[in-house]
Amino acid sequence: MDRFLQGRTALVTGSTSGIGLAIARALATAGARVAINGLGSPEQIDAALASVREAGAEACHFGADLRRPEEIAALMAQVQDWGTLDVLVNCAGIQHAAPLAEQPISKWDDIIAINLSAAFHTMQQALPGMAERGYGRVVNIASVHGLVASKNKAPYVASKFGIVGLSKVAALEYAAAGSRDSGGVTVNCVCPGWVETPLIEPQVQAHRNGGSRDDGVRALLEEKQPSQRMSLPEDIAAMVVWLCRREAHNLTGAALPMDGAWTAQ
Ligand code: NAD
């Protein structure tokens, strides 16, 4: 493996599980020291740390609850003490599927806080230093739901359209930072369709209709994703790693679908 991120430090929010954990592992495999963040039992956090370290780099867990701006401020200060933050991946996210009229207000508040506002807070702290140093990568894990809507996902879709817009503004403001040689500062969203992680399990179960888990997965895919196959977290992670390369310096302000042609329709 090409360890082109050797000497770089990355923070991946929501990396105790699913896509974030796969991204943390992939960045470590490419040589970066990785700050992981996310909720979980001590055992889950230890297992996540061990798996990132196994990928070949130093790793440390920073345990902020991203619903709380003061905890995000502390997280960013601790991470920037630990290393010079070169790569920021905002991946933490939650979902709650219900009709708009039945969405609990507390779910709206939590989803907007974790999926959208947290990225604003981390980017505000990270981007100025990246610009000074001439290299920085912000990759926000949005969703196909940052590009098109589905019913029963009002707060989630609102948060994901929001993060796509936020990323485009940041990309414009930092487009001229650095140089082609230093790699510049880029801000992008990755927009996955269905990915095999714990986040989608309630929806899989809701689509079983008395059948097996595979029936539930098939039903979800048939609704929207023409490839009829889910991505693996590692598939998303591979794109994030590529975006960190120097040669990706002019790929900025994009919302990149990885959705089996969902949004081609
Ligand atoms: P997951 O449930 O496996 O992981 C979510 C992570 O976010 C966990 O590490 C969790 O601890 C963390 N998190 C949740 N609340 C938090 C809080 N208050 N403070 C700090 N961390 C918190 O889910 P996943 O599928 O890996 O989702 C990761 C991202 O990918 C999310 O933003 C999600 O919207 C997005 N996404 C997922 C899919 C999919 O099909 N799984 C598709 C498109 C986009």
Short mmCIF file of C-alpha atoms and ligand atoms in Angstrom, two decimals:
data_model
loop_
_atom_site.label_atom_id
_atom_site.label_comp_id
_atom_site.label_asym_id
_atom_site.label_seq_id
_atom_site.Cartn_x
_atom_site.Cartn_y
_atom_site.Cartn_z
CA MET A 1 0.00 0.00 0.00
CA ASP A 2 1.14 3.50 -0.87
CA ARG A 3 1.49 5.30 2.50
CA PHE A 4 1.08 8.75 0.98
CA LEU A 5 -0.54 10.09 4.18
CA GLN A 6 2.53 9.33 6.33
CA GLY A 7 3.10 12.31 8.65
CA ARG A 8 -0.49 13.53 8.28
CA THR A 9 -3.15 13.56 11.01
CA ALA A 10 -6.81 12.81 10.37
CA LEU A 11 -9.97 13.14 12.45
CA VAL A 12 -12.92 10.94 11.53
CA THR A 13 -16.12 11.65 13.47
CA GLY A 14 -18.49 8.74 13.98
CA SER A 15 -15.71 6.22 13.55
CA THR A 16 -16.62 3.71 16.25
CA SER A 17 -18.88 1.90 13.76
CA GLY A 18 -19.82 1.43 10.12
CA ILE A 19 -18.55 3.74 7.38
CA GLY A 20 -16.51 5.95 9.74
CA LEU A 21 -14.59 2.99 11.14
CA ALA A 22 -13.81 1.76 7.61
CA ILE A 23 -12.59 5.27 6.69
CA ALA A 24 -10.39 5.46 9.80
CA ARG A 25 -8.85 2.09 8.93
CA ALA A 26 -8.29 3.08 5.30
CA LEU A 27 -6.62 6.39 6.25
CA ALA A 28 -4.39 4.50 8.71
CA THR A 29 -3.48 2.02 5.98
CA ALA A 30 -2.45 5.02 3.87
CA GLY A 31 -0.17 6.12 6.74
CA ALA A 32 -2.17 8.80 8.61
CA ARG A 33 -2.40 9.01 12.40
CA VAL A 34 -6.09 8.85 13.09
CA ALA A 35 -8.19 10.51 15.78
CA ILE A 36 -11.36 8.53 16.09
CA ASN A 37 -14.60 9.79 17.63
CA GLY A 38 -17.97 8.28 18.30
CA LEU A 39 -20.20 6.79 20.93
CA GLY A 40 -20.11 3.21 22.16
CA SER A 41 -19.27 0.95 25.08
CA PRO A 42 -15.63 0.91 26.26
CA GLU A 43 -15.33 -2.51 24.54
CA GLN A 44 -16.64 -1.14 21.23
CA ILE A 45 -14.27 1.84 21.40
CA ASP A 46 -11.30 -0.41 22.28
CA ALA A 47 -12.17 -2.73 19.39
CA ALA A 48 -12.39 0.24 16.99
CA LEU A 49 -9.01 1.58 18.19
CA ALA A 50 -7.40 -1.86 17.89
CA SER A 51 -8.70 -2.27 14.37
CA VAL A 52 -7.36 1.14 13.27
CA ARG A 53 -3.97 0.45 14.91
CA GLU A 54 -3.87 -2.94 13.21
CA ALA A 55 -4.12 -1.04 9.92
CA GLY A 56 -0.68 0.33 10.72
CA ALA A 57 -0.86 3.75 12.37
CA GLU A 58 -1.21 5.53 15.68
CA ALA A 59 -4.81 6.06 16.80
CA CYS A 60 -6.53 7.78 19.72
CA HIS A 61 -10.22 8.08 20.70
CA PHE A 62 -11.73 11.48 21.51
CA GLY A 63 -15.16 11.04 23.02
CA ALA A 64 -17.25 14.14 22.27
CA ASP A 65 -21.02 13.94 21.99
CA LEU A 66 -21.52 15.89 18.78
CA ARG A 67 -24.93 17.19 19.86
CA ARG A 68 -23.05 19.56 22.17
CA PRO A 69 -21.07 22.44 20.62
CA GLU A 70 -18.95 22.87 23.76
CA GLU A 71 -17.87 19.22 23.53
CA ILE A 72 -17.00 19.72 19.85
CA ALA A 73 -14.86 22.75 20.75
CA ALA A 74 -13.01 20.65 23.34
CA LEU A 75 -12.62 17.77 20.83
CA MET A 76 -11.10 20.08 18.22
CA ALA A 77 -8.69 21.60 20.76
CA GLN A 78 -7.58 18.14 21.95
CA VAL A 79 -7.15 16.77 18.42
CA GLN A 80 -5.14 19.82 17.33
CA ASP A 81 -2.90 19.36 20.37
CA TRP A 82 -2.42 15.72 19.39
CA GLY A 83 -1.49 16.51 15.78
CA THR A 84 -1.70 19.05 12.97
CA LEU A 85 -5.11 18.37 11.47
CA ASP A 86 -4.73 17.69 7.75
CA VAL A 87 -7.76 15.53 7.02
CA LEU A 88 -11.22 16.01 8.52
CA VAL A 89 -13.95 13.50 7.76
CA ASN A 90 -17.39 14.33 9.15
CA CYS A 91 -19.09 10.96 9.18
CA ALA A 92 -21.15 10.82 12.39
CA GLY A 93 -24.81 10.52 11.59
CA ILE A 94 -28.14 9.21 12.79
CA GLN A 95 -31.45 8.48 11.08
CA HIS A 96 -35.08 8.27 12.15
CA ALA A 97 -37.68 7.23 9.59
CA ALA A 98 -41.23 8.47 10.25
CA PRO A 99 -43.76 10.69 8.49
CA LEU A 100 -43.06 14.39 8.94
CA ALA A 101 -46.15 14.91 11.12
CA GLU A 102 -44.95 12.16 13.46
CA GLN A 103 -41.25 13.06 13.70
CA PRO A 104 -40.46 13.76 17.37
CA ILE A 105 -39.04 17.27 17.76
CA SER A 106 -36.14 15.80 19.74
CA LYS A 107 -35.22 13.66 16.69
CA TRP A 108 -35.25 16.73 14.44
CA ASP A 109 -32.95 18.55 16.90
CA ASP A 110 -30.54 15.62 17.28
CA ILE A 111 -30.36 14.82 13.55
CA ILE A 112 -29.69 18.43 12.57
CA ALA A 113 -27.12 18.77 15.39
CA ILE A 114 -25.15 15.59 14.59
CA ASN A 115 -25.53 15.33 10.80
CA LEU A 116 -25.17 19.04 9.99
CA SER A 117 -24.25 21.48 12.78
CA ALA A 118 -21.36 19.34 14.04
CA ALA A 119 -19.71 19.57 10.61
CA PHE A 120 -20.03 23.37 10.69
CA HIS A 121 -18.30 23.46 14.07
CA THR A 122 -15.45 21.09 13.11
CA MET A 123 -14.86 22.81 9.75
CA GLN A 124 -14.78 26.24 11.36
CA GLN A 125 -11.95 25.05 13.62
CA ALA A 126 -10.04 22.99 11.02
CA LEU A 127 -10.07 24.99 7.78
CA PRO A 128 -8.02 28.08 8.70
CA GLY A 129 -5.01 25.96 9.73
CA MET A 130 -5.30 23.84 6.59
CA ALA A 131 -5.27 27.01 4.47
CA GLU A 132 -2.16 28.33 6.28
CA ARG A 133 -0.32 25.07 5.61
CA GLY A 134 -1.50 24.76 1.99
CA TYR A 135 -2.89 21.25 2.32
CA GLY A 136 -6.18 20.09 3.78
CA ARG A 137 -8.99 17.73 3.02
CA VAL A 138 -12.53 17.92 4.32
CA VAL A 139 -14.73 15.02 3.30
CA ASN A 140 -18.30 15.11 4.53
CA ILE A 141 -20.26 11.88 4.37
CA ALA A 142 -23.60 13.17 3.14
CA SER A 143 -25.92 10.73 1.37
CA VAL A 144 -27.90 10.22 -1.77
CA HIS A 145 -30.44 12.02 0.43
CA GLY A 146 -28.32 15.15 0.04
CA LEU A 147 -29.24 15.05 -3.66
CA VAL A 148 -32.79 13.69 -3.77
CA ALA A 149 -35.53 13.23 -1.20
CA SER A 150 -37.44 10.20 0.06
CA LYS A 151 -40.59 10.34 2.15
CA ASN A 152 -40.43 9.70 5.90
CA LYS A 153 -36.95 11.21 6.23
CA ALA A 154 -37.61 14.94 6.73
CA PRO A 155 -34.86 15.74 9.25
CA TYR A 156 -32.34 13.41 7.60
CA VAL A 157 -32.91 14.82 4.09
CA ALA A 158 -32.83 18.38 5.45
CA SER A 159 -29.53 17.68 7.23
CA LYS A 160 -27.96 16.06 4.16
CA PHE A 161 -29.04 18.78 1.70
CA GLY A 162 -27.67 21.19 4.30
CA ILE A 163 -24.24 19.57 4.48
CA VAL A 164 -23.98 19.55 0.67
CA GLY A 165 -24.64 23.32 0.66
CA LEU A 166 -22.29 23.97 3.57
CA SER A 167 -19.51 22.04 1.80
CA LYS A 168 -19.92 24.02 -1.42
CA VAL A 169 -19.60 27.34 0.44
CA ALA A 170 -16.45 26.12 2.21
CA ALA A 171 -15.01 24.81 -1.07
CA LEU A 172 -15.46 28.25 -2.66
CA GLU A 173 -13.96 30.11 0.29
CA TYR A 174 -10.85 27.88 0.38
CA ALA A 175 -10.47 27.09 -3.34
CA ALA A 176 -7.38 29.27 -3.78
CA ALA A 177 -5.54 28.07 -0.66
CA GLY A 178 -2.24 26.27 -1.22
CA SER A 179 -0.93 25.23 -4.60
CA ARG A 180 -0.95 22.33 -7.05
CA ASP A 181 2.28 21.11 -5.47
CA SER A 182 1.08 21.38 -1.87
CA GLY A 183 -2.26 19.79 -2.75
CA GLY A 184 -4.54 22.70 -1.85
CA VAL A 185 -7.54 22.63 0.43
CA THR A 186 -10.59 20.79 -0.85
CA VAL A 187 -14.05 20.25 0.59
CA ASN A 188 -16.32 17.57 -0.84
CA CYS A 189 -19.26 15.39 0.01
CA VAL A 190 -19.55 11.70 -0.68
CA CYS A 191 -23.17 10.69 -1.25
CA PRO A 192 -23.69 6.97 -0.72
CA GLY A 193 -26.84 5.04 -1.49
CA TRP A 194 -27.43 1.95 0.67
CA VAL A 195 -24.37 0.80 2.65
CA GLU A 196 -24.26 -2.31 4.87
CA THR A 197 -24.01 -0.81 8.38
CA PRO A 198 -25.98 -0.84 11.65
CA LEU A 199 -27.64 2.50 10.69
CA ILE A 200 -29.92 0.90 8.12
CA GLU A 201 -30.91 -2.14 10.22
CA PRO A 202 -34.27 -0.74 11.43
CA GLN A 203 -35.22 -0.05 7.80
CA VAL A 204 -34.13 -3.54 6.68
CA GLN A 205 -36.25 -5.06 9.44
CA ALA A 206 -39.24 -2.85 8.49
CA HIS A 207 -39.05 -4.13 4.88
CA ARG A 208 -38.92 -7.88 5.69
CA ASN A 209 -42.67 -8.37 5.45
CA GLY A 210 -42.42 -11.61 7.38
CA GLY A 211 -39.45 -12.83 5.27
CA SER A 212 -35.71 -13.06 5.95
CA ARG A 213 -33.21 -10.23 6.41
CA ASP A 214 -32.14 -10.77 2.77
CA ASP A 215 -35.75 -10.19 1.73
CA GLY A 216 -35.67 -6.88 3.61
CA VAL A 217 -32.42 -5.85 1.88
CA ARG A 218 -33.83 -6.85 -1.53
CA ALA A 219 -37.00 -4.82 -0.92
CA LEU A 220 -35.01 -1.70 0.01
CA LEU A 221 -32.79 -2.01 -3.07
CA GLU A 222 -35.72 -2.64 -5.44
CA GLU A 223 -37.35 0.59 -4.33
CA LYS A 224 -34.51 2.92 -5.35
CA GLN A 225 -31.05 1.51 -6.12
CA PRO A 226 -30.82 0.16 -9.71
CA SER A 227 -27.55 -1.75 -9.13
CA GLN A 228 -29.53 -3.98 -6.73
CA ARG A 229 -26.47 -4.27 -4.48
CA MET A 230 -25.40 -2.43 -1.36
CA SER A 231 -21.99 -0.83 -0.95
CA LEU A 232 -19.59 -1.99 1.73
CA PRO A 233 -18.20 0.62 4.14
CA GLU A 234 -14.75 -0.11 2.63
CA ASP A 235 -16.03 0.95 -0.81
CA ILE A 236 -16.88 4.41 0.53
CA ALA A 237 -13.57 4.55 2.42
CA ALA A 238 -11.59 3.93 -0.78
CA MET A 239 -13.09 7.05 -2.36
CA VAL A 240 -12.33 9.14 0.72
CA VAL A 241 -8.68 8.05 0.63
CA TRP A 242 -8.42 8.95 -3.05
CA LEU A 243 -9.83 12.42 -2.35
CA CYS A 244 -6.90 12.95 0.06
CA ARG A 245 -4.33 12.56 -2.72
CA ARG A 246 -2.39 15.58 -4.00
CA GLU A 247 -3.70 14.99 -7.50
CA ALA A 248 -7.27 15.51 -6.26
CA HIS A 249 -6.40 19.21 -5.62
CA ASN A 250 -8.93 20.45 -8.19
CA LEU A 251 -11.75 18.17 -7.17
CA THR A 252 -13.55 20.46 -4.74
CA GLY A 253 -17.11 21.58 -4.08
CA ALA A 254 -18.48 18.30 -5.41
CA ALA A 255 -21.16 16.00 -4.07
CA LEU A 256 -20.08 12.62 -5.40
CA PRO A 257 -22.76 9.94 -5.62
CA MET A 258 -21.85 6.32 -4.93
CA ASP A 259 -25.38 5.09 -5.25
CA GLY A 260 -25.74 2.36 -7.90
CA ALA A 261 -27.36 4.89 -10.29
CA TRP A 262 -30.09 5.91 -7.78
CA THR A 263 -29.73 9.61 -8.72
CA ALA A 264 -29.28 8.89 -12.45
CA GLN A 265 -33.04 8.35 -12.69
P1 NAD B 1 -23.38 3.78 12.07
O1 NAD B 1 -24.60 3.83 12.91
O2 NAD B 1 -22.71 2.47 11.82
O3 NAD B 1 -22.28 4.82 12.61
C1 NAD B 1 -22.64 6.09 13.08
C2 NAD B 1 -21.50 6.66 13.88
O4 NAD B 1 -21.90 7.98 14.36
C3 NAD B 1 -21.14 5.84 15.11
O5 NAD B 1 -19.75 5.84 15.31
C4 NAD B 1 -21.82 6.59 16.25
O6 NAD B 1 -21.23 6.40 17.52
C5 NAD B 1 -21.64 8.03 15.76
N1 NAD B 1 -22.55 8.93 16.46
C6 NAD B 1 -23.90 8.87 16.54
N2 NAD B 1 -24.35 9.84 17.36
C7 NAD B 1 -23.27 10.52 17.81
C8 NAD B 1 -23.09 11.61 18.71
N3 NAD B 1 -24.12 12.21 19.31
N4 NAD B 1 -21.82 12.03 18.94
C9 NAD B 1 -20.76 11.42 18.35
N5 NAD B 1 -20.88 10.39 17.51
C10 NAD B 1 -22.12 9.93 17.25
O7 NAD B 1 -23.85 4.44 10.68
P2 NAD B 1 -23.19 4.52 9.22
O8 NAD B 1 -24.13 3.88 8.28
O9 NAD B 1 -21.76 4.12 9.24
O10 NAD B 1 -23.31 6.09 8.97
C11 NAD B 1 -22.20 6.96 8.84
C12 NAD B 1 -22.60 8.15 7.97
O11 NAD B 1 -22.91 7.68 6.67
C13 NAD B 1 -23.84 8.90 8.48
O12 NAD B 1 -23.64 10.29 8.33
C14 NAD B 1 -24.93 8.41 7.54
O13 NAD B 1 -25.96 9.37 7.40
C15 NAD B 1 -24.14 8.24 6.26
N6 NAD B 1 -24.78 7.36 5.27
C16 NAD B 1 -25.05 6.04 5.57
C17 NAD B 1 -25.68 5.26 4.61
C18 NAD B 1 -26.01 3.81 4.83
O14 NAD B 1 -26.73 3.22 4.01
N7 NAD B 1 -25.50 3.18 5.89
C19 NAD B 1 -26.01 5.81 3.36
C20 NAD B 1 -25.72 7.14 3.10
C21 NAD B 1 -25.10 7.90 4.08
#
